[in-house]
PDB file of C-alpha atoms in Angstrom:
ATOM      1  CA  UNK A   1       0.000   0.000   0.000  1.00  0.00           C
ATOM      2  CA  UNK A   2       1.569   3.553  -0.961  1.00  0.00           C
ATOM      3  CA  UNK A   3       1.450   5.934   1.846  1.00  0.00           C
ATOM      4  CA  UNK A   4       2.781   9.720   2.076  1.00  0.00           C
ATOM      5  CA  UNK A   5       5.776  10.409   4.079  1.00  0.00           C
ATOM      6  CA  UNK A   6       4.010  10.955   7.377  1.00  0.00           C
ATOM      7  CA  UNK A   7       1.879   7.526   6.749  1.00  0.00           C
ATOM      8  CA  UNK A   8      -1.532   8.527   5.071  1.00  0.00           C
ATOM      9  CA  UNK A   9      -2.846   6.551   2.865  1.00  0.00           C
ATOM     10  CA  UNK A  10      -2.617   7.370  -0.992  1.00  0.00           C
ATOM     11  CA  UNK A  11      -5.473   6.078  -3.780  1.00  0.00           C
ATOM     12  CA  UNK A  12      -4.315   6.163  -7.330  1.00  0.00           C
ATOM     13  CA  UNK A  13      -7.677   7.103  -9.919  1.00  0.00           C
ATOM     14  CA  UNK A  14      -6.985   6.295 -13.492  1.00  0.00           C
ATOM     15  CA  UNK A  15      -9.085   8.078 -15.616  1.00  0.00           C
ATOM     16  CA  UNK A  16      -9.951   7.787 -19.193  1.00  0.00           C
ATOM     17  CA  UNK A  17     -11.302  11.603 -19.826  1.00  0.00           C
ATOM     18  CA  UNK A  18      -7.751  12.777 -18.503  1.00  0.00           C
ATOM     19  CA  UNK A  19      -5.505  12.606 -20.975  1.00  0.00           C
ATOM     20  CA  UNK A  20      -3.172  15.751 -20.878  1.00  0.00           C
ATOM     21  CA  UNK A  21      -2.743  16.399 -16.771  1.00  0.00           C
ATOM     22  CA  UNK A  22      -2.458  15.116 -13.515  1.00  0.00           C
ATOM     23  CA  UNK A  23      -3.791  16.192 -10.069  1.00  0.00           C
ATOM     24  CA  UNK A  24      -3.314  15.527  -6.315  1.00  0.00           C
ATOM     25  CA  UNK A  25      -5.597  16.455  -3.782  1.00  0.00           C
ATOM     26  CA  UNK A  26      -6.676  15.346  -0.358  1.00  0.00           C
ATOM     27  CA  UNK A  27      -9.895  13.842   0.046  1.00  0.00           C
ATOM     28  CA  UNK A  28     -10.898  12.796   3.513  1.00  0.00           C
ATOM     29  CA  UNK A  29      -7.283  12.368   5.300  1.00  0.00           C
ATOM     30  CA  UNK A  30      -6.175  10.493   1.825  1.00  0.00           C
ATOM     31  CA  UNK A  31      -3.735  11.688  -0.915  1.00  0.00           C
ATOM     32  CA  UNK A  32      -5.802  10.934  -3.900  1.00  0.00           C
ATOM     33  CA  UNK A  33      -3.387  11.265  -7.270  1.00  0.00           C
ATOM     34  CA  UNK A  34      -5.527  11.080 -10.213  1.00  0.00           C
ATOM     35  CA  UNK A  35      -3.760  10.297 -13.482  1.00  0.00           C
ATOM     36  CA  UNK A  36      -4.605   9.144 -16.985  1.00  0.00           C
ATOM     37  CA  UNK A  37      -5.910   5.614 -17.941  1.00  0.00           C
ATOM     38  CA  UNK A  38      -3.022   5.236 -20.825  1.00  0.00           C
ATOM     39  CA  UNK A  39      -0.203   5.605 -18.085  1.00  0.00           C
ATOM     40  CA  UNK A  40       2.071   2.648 -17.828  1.00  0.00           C
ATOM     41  CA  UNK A  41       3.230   1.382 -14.447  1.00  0.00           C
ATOM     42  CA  UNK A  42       6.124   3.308 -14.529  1.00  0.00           C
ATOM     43  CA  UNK A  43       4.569   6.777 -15.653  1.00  0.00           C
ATOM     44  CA  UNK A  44       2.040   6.175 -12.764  1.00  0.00           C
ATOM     45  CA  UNK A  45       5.088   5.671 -10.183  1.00  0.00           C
ATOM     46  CA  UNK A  46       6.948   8.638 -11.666  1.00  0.00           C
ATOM     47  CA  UNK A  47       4.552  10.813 -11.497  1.00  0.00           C
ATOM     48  CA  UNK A  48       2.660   8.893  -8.368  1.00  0.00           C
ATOM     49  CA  UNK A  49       5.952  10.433  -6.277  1.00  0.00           C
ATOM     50  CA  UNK A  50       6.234  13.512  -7.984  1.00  0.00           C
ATOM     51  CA  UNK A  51       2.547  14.695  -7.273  1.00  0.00           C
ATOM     52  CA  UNK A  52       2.872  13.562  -3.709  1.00  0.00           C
ATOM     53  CA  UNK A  53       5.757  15.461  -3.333  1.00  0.00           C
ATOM     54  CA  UNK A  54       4.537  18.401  -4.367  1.00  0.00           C
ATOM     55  CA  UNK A  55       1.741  18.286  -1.944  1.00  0.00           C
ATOM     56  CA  UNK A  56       3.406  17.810   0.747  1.00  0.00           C
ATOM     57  CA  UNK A  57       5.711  21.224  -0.216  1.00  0.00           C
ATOM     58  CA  UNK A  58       2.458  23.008  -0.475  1.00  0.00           C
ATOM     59  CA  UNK A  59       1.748  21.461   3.157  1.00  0.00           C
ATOM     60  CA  UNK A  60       5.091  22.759   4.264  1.00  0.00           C
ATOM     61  CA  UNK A  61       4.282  26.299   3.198  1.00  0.00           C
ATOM     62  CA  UNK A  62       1.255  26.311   4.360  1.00  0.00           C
ATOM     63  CA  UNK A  63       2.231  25.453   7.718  1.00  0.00           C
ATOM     64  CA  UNK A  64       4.883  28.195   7.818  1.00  0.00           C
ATOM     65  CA  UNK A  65       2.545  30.894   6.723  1.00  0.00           C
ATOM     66  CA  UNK A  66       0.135  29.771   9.497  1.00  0.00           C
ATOM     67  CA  UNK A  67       2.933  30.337  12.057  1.00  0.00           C
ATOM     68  CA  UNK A  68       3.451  33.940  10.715  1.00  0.00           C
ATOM     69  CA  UNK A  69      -0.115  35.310  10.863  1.00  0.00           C
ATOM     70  CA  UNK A  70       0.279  39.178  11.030  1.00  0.00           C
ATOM     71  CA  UNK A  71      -1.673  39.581  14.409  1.00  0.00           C
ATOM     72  CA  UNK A  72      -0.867  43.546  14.419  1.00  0.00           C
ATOM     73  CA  UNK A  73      -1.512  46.311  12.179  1.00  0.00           C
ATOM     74  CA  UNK A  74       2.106  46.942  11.611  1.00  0.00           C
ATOM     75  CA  UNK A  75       2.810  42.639  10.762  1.00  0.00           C
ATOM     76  CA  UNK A  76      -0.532  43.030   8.295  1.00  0.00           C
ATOM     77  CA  UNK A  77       1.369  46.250   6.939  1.00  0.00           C
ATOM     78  CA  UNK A  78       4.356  44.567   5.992  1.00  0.00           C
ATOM     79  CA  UNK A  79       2.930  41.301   5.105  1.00  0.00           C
ATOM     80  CA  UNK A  80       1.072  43.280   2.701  1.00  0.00           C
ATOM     81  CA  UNK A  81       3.689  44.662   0.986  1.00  0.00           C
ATOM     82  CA  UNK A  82       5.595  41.150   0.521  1.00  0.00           C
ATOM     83  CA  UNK A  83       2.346  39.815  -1.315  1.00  0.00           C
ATOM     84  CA  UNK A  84       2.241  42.677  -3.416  1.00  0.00           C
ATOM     85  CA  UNK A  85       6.143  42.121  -4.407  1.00  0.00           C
ATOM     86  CA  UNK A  86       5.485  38.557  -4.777  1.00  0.00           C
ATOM     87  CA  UNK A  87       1.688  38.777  -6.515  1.00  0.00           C
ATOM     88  CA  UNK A  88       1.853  42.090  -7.686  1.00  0.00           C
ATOM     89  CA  UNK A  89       5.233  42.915  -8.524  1.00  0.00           C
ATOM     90  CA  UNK A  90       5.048  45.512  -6.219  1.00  0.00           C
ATOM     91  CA  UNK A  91       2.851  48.501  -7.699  1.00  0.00           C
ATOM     92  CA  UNK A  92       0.485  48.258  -5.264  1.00  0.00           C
ATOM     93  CA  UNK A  93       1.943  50.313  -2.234  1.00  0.00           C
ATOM     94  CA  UNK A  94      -0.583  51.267   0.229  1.00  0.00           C
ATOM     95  CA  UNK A  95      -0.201  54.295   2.781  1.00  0.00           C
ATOM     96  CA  UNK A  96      -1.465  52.216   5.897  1.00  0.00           C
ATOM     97  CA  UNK A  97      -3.239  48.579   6.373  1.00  0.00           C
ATOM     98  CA  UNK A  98      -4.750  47.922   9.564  1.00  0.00           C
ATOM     99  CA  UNK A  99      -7.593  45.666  11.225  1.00  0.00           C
ATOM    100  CA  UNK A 100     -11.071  47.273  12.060  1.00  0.00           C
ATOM    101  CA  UNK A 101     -13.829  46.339  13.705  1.00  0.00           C
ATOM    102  CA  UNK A 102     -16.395  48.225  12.274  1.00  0.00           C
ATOM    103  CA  UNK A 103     -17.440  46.413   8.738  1.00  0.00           C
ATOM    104  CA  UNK A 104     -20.222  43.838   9.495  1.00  0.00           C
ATOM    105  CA  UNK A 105     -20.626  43.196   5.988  1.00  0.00           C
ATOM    106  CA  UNK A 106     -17.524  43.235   4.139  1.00  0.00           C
ATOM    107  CA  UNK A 107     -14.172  41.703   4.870  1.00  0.00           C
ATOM    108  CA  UNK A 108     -11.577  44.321   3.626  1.00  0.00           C
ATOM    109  CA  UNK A 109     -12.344  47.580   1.747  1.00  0.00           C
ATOM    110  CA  UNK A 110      -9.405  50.144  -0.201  1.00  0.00           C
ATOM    111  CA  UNK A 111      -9.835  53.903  -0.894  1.00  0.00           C
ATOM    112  CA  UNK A 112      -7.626  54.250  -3.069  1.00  0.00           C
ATOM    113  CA  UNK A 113      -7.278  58.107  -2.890  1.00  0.00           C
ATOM    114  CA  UNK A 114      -5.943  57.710   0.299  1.00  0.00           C
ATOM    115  CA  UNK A 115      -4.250  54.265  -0.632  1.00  0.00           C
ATOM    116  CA  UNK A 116      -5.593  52.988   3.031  1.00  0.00           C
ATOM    117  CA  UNK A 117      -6.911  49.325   3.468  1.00  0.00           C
ATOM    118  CA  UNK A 118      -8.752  48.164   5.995  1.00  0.00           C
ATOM    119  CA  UNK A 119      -9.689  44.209   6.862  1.00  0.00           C
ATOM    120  CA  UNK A 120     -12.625  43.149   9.313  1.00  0.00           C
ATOM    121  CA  UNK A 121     -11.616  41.914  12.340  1.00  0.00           C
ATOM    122  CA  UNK A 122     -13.788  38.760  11.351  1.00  0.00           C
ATOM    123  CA  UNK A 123     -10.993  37.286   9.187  1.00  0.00           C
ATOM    124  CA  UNK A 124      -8.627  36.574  12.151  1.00  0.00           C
ATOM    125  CA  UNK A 125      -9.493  32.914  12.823  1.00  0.00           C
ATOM    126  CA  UNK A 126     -10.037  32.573   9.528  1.00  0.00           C
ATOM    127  CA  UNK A 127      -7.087  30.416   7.496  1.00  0.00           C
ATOM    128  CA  UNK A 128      -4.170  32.657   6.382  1.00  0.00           C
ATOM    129  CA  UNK A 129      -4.631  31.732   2.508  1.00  0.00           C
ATOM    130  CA  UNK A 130      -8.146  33.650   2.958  1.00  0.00           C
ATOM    131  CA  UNK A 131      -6.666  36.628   4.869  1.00  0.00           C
ATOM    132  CA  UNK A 132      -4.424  36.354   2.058  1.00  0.00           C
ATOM    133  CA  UNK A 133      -6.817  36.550  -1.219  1.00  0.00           C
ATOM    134  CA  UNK A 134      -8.843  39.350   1.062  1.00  0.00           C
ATOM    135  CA  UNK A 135      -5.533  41.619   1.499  1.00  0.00           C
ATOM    136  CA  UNK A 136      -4.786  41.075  -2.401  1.00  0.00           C
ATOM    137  CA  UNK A 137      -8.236  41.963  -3.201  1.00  0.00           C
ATOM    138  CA  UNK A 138      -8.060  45.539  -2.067  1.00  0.00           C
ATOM    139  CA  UNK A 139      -4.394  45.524  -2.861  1.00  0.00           C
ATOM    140  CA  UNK A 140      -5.183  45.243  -6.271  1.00  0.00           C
ATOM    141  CA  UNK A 141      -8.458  47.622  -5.767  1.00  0.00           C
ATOM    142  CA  UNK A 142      -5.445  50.224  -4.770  1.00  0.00           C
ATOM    143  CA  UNK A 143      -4.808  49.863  -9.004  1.00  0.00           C
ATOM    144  CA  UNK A 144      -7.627  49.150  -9.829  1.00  0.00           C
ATOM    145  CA  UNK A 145     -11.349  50.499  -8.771  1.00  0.00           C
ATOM    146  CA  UNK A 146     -13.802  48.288  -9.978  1.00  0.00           C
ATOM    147  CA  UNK A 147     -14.298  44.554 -10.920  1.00  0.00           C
ATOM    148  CA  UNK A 148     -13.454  44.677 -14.314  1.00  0.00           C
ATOM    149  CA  UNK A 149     -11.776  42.047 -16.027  1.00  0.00           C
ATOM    150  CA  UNK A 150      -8.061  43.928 -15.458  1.00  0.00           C
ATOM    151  CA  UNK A 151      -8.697  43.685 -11.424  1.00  0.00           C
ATOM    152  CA  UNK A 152      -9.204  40.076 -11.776  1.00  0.00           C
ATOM    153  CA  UNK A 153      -6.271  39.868 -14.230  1.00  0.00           C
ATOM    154  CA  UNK A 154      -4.387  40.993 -10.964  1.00  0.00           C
ATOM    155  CA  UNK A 155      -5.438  38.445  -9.234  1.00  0.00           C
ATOM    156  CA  UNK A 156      -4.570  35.327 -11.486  1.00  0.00           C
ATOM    157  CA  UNK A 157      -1.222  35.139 -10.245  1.00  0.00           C
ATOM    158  CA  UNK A 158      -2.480  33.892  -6.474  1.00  0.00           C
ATOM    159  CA  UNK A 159      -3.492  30.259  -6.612  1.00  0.00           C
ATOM    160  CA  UNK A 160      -5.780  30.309  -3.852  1.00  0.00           C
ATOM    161  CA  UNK A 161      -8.309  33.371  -5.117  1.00  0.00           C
ATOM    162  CA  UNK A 162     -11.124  30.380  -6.398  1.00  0.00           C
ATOM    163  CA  UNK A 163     -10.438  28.378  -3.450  1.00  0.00           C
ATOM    164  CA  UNK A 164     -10.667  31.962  -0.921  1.00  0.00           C
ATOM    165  CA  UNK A 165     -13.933  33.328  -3.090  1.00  0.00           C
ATOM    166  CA  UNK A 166     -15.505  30.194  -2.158  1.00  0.00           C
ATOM    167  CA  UNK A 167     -14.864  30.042   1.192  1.00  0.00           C
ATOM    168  CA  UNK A 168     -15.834  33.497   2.129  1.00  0.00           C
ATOM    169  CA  UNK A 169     -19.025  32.714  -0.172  1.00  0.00           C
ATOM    170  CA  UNK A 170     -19.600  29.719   2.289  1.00  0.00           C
ATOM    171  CA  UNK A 171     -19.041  31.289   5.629  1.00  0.00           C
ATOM    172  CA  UNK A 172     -21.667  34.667   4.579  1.00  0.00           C
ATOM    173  CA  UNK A 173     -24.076  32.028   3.438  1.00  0.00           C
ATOM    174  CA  UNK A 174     -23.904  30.464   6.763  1.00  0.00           C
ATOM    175  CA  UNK A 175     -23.954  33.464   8.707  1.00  0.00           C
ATOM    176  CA  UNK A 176     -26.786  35.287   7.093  1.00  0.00           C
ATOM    177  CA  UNK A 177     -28.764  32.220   8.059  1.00  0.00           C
ATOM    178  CA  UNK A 178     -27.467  32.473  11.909  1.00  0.00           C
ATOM    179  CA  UNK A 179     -25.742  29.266  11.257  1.00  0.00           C
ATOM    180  CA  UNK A 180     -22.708  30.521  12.399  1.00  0.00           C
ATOM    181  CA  UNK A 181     -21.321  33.589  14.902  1.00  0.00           C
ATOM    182  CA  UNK A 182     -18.159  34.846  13.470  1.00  0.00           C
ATOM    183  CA  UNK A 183     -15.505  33.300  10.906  1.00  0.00           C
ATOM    184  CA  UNK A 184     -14.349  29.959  11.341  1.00  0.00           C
ATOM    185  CA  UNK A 185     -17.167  27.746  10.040  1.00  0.00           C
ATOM    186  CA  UNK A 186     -17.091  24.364   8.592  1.00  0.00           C
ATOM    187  CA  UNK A 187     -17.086  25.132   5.201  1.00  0.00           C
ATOM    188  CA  UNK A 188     -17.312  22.275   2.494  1.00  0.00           C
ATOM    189  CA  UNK A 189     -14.114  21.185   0.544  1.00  0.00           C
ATOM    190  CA  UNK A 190     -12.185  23.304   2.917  1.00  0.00           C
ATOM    191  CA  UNK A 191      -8.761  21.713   3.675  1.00  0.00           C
ATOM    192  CA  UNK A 192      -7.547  20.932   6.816  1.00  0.00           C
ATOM    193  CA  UNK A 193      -4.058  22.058   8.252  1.00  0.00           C
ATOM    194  CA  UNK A 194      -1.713  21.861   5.301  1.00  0.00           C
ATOM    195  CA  UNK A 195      -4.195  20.092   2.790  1.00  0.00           C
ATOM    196  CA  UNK A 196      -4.573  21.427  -0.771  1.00  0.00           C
ATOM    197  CA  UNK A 197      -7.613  20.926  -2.488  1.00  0.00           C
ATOM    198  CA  UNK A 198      -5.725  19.896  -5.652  1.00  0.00           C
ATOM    199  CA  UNK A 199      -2.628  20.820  -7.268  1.00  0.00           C
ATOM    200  CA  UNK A 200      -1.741  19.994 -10.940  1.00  0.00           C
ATOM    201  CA  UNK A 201       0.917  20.289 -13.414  1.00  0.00           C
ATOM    202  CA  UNK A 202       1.485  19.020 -17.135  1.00  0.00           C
ATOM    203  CA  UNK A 203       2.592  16.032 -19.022  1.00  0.00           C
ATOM    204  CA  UNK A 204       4.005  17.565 -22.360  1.00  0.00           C
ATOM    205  CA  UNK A 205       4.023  21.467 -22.162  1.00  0.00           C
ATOM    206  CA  UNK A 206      -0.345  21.860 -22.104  1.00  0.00           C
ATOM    207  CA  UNK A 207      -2.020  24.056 -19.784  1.00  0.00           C
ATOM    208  CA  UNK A 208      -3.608  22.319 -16.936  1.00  0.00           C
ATOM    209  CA  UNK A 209      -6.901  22.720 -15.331  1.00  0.00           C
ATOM    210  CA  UNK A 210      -8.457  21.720 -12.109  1.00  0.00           C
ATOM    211  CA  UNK A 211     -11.071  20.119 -14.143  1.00  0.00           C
ATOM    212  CA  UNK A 212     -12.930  17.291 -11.982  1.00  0.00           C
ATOM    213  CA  UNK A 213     -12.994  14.055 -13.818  1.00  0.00           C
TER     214      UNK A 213
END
């Protein structure tokens, strides 16, 4: 039986409607690899190992961006600017980023005259991935206003702003309906601790999807 390095179970899915990529996700405390039903044995090791090691990398970073949550407004000021020099290349420079308390219905706003971002309070036990997509939100609103397709052009570069949108969508829906107080709900297809929902890469030089098969 394969296992990951820290002993969880892995499931190998051929299917015959993927033919060009290759995913890895975790479904349920297993690594599931799905793969192509042309791969030989060896293709399916090869790429068996390389999938799984590239989730457990994305657990690894993960992990170390929990342990760095920017609890103050000066850590959320300067963690702002390295996702801007890392998503953004930089042109978004705001004048101040801080925490409020104040915005019950949104969970970061930008005025961009002023260059000032705020994010609600709410977001704090909320995983740092979504604090993440909400800080690149208004950092790209600080170059761009609306939601037009260049702002979400900004936006491509972070891997997690599907994953994020979704989330947030999730925990709103539940908390317009009093299912839940504040922001740490059990959201469907969330990942635990250091689980990707999928990650993906090509056989030949195509662009991969996320596709489910």
């Amino acid at each position: 039986m394969i296992t990951t390095a820290d002993g969880s179970p892995v499931e190998v899915r051929r299917s015959a409607r993927r033919t060009r990529t290759v995913a890895a996700f975790w479904e349920n405390g297993t690594a599931v690899v799905a793969i192509p039903a042309r791969f030989t044995a060896a293709q399916e090791r090869e790429w068996v190992q390389r999938m799984l090691a590239k989730l457990h990398k994305q657990g690894e970073r993960r992990a170390a961006s929990g342990r760095k949550r920017p609890a103050s407004d000066a850590a959320l000021a300067a963690h702002a600017a390295q996702l801007s020099e890392r998503y953004l290349g930089g042109r978004s420079k705001p004048a101040s980023v801080r925490w409020v308390s104040n915005q019950n219905s949104r969970w970061g706003s930008a005025t961009p005259a002023e260059g000032t971002i705020r994010l609600s309070d709410k977001l704090r036990p909320m995983p740092q991935w979504v604090i993440d997509y909400v800080l690149l939100h208004e950092l790209a609103h600080l170059l761009v206003a609306g939601h037009n397709a260049a702002f979400w052009k900004l936006l491509e570069a972070y891997p997690e702003t599907g994953r994020a949108k979704a989330f947030l969508e999730g925990v709103s829906f539940a908390m317009a309906r009093g299912l839940k107080d504040s922001g740490a709900p059990d959201v469907a297809g969330a990942a635990g601790p250091g689980q990707a929902p999928w990650s993906g890469e090509t056989l030949s030089g195509e662009t991969w999807t996320d596709d489910a098969d």
